[in-house]
Tab-separated table of C-alpha atoms in Angstrom:
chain	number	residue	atom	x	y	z
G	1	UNK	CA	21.463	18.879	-7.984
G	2	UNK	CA	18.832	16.817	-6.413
G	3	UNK	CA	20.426	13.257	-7.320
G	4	UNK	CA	23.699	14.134	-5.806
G	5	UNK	CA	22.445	15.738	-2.772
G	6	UNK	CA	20.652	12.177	-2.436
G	7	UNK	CA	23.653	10.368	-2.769
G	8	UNK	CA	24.673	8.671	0.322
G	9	UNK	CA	21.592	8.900	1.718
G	10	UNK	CA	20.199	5.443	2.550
G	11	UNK	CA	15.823	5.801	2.244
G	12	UNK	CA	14.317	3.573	4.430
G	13	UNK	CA	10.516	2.560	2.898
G	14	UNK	CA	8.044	0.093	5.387
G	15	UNK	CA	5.697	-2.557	3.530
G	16	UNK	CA	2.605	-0.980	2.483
G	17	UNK	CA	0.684	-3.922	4.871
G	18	UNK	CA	2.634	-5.965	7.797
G	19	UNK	CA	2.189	-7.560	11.203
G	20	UNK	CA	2.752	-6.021	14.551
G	21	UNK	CA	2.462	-6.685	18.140
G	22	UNK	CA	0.726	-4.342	20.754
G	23	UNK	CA	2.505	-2.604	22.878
G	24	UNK	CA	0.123	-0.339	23.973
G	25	UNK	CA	-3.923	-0.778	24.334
G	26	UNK	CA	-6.809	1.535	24.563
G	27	UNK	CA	-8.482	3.324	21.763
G	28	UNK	CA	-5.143	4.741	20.138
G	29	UNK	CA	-2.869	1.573	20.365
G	30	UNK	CA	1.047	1.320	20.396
G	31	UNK	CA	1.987	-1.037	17.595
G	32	UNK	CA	5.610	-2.665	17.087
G	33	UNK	CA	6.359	-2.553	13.680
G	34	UNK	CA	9.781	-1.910	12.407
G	35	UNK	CA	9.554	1.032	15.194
G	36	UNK	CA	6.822	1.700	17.512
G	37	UNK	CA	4.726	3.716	16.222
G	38	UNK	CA	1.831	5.192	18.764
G	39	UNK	CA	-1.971	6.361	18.683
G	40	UNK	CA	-2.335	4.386	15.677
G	41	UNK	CA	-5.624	4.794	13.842
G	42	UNK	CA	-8.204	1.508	14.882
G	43	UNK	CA	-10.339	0.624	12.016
G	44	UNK	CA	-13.482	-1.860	11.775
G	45	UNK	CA	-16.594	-2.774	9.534
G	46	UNK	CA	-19.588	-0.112	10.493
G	47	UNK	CA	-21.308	-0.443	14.135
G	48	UNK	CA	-18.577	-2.836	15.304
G	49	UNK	CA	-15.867	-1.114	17.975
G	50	UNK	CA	-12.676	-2.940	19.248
G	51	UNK	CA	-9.487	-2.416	21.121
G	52	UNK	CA	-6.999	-5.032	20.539
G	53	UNK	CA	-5.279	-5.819	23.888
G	54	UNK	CA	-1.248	-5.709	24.813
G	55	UNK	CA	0.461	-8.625	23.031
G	56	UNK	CA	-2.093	-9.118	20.382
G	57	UNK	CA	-0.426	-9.497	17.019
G	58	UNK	CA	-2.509	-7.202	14.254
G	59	UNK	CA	-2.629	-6.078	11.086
G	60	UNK	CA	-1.154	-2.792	10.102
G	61	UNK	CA	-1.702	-1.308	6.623
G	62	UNK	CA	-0.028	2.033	5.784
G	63	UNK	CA	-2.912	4.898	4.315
G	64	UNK	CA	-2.408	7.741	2.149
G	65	UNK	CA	0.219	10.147	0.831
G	66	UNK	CA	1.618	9.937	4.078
G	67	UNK	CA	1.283	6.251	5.101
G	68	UNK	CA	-0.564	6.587	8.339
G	69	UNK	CA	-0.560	3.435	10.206
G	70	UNK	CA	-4.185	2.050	10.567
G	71	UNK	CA	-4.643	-1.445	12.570
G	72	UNK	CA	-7.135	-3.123	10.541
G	73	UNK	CA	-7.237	-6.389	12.610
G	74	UNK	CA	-5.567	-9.058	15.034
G	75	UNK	CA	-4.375	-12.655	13.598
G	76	UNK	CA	-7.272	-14.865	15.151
G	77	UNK	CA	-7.595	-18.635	16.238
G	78	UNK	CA	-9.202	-20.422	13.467
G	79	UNK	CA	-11.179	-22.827	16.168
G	80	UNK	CA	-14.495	-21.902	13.920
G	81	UNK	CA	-16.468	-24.400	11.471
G	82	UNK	CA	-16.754	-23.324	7.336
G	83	UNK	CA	-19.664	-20.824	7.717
G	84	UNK	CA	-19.581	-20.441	11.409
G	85	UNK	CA	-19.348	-16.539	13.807
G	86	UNK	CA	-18.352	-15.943	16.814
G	87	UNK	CA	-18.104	-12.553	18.442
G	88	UNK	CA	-16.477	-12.376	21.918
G	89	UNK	CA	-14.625	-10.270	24.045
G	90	UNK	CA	-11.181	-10.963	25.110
G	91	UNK	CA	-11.384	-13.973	28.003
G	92	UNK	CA	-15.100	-13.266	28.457
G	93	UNK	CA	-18.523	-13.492	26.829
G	94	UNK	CA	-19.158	-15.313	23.216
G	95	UNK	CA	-21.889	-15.572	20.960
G	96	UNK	CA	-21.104	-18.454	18.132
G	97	UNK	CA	-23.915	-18.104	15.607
G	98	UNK	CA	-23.337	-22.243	13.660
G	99	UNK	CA	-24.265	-23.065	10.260
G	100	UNK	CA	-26.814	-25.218	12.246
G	101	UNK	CA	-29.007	-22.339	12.789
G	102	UNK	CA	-27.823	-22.588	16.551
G	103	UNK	CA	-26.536	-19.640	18.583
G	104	UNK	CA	-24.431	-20.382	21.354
G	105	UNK	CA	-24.121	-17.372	24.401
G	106	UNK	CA	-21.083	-18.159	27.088
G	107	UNK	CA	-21.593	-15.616	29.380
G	108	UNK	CA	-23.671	-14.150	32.083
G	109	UNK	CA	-26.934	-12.712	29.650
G	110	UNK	CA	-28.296	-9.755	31.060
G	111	UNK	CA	-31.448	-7.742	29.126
G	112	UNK	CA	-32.462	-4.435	30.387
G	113	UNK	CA	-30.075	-5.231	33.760
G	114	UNK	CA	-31.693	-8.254	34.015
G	115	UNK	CA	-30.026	-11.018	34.246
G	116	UNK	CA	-31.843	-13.962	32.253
């Protein structure tokens, strides 16, 4: 029978959604979960692309029948006024678009490899 061939037999289940640490960067990350788990899926709104670096702690929900690991997002610094956006790149260039109608570049700016 099914039940007693189960019997014993300790079944391990992850959270559907947790936090994880990098391990591994690039396009198909290592994450440290309760195991690492590798090439995990990378997942963002439409037209935006991002590679969470080594150490970064993320987001990791579990898809499908299957519950493939997809990193959904890192756990951010909330240095940002109500209403406020900044996009940046890890220690580099920002844009901070304010609630003031002000948008704030840190950076070198460059338009067609020129820099401005």
């Amino acid at each position: 029978m099914w039940m007693a061939s189960q019997q014993g037999r300790e079944l391990l289940s992850e959270p559907a959604a947790e936090l994880g640490e990098v391990t591994l960067s690039g396009a198909a990350p290592g994450v440290a979960l309760a195991g690492e788990r590798r090439n995990v899926t990378l997942c963002a709104p439409g037209g935006y692309r991002w590679a969470p670096a080594q150490g970064d702690t993320v987001l990791v929900i579990k898809c499908g029948a299957e519950q493939t690991p997809c990193v959904t997002g890192t756990v951010q610094e909330n240095d940002l006024a109500p209403g406020e956006i900044c996009l940046s790149a890890a220690q580099g260039a920002e844009i901070r678009l304010t609630p003031e109608g002000e948008i704030r570049l840190t950076g070198r700016v460059t338009v067609n490899g020129q820099e401005v």
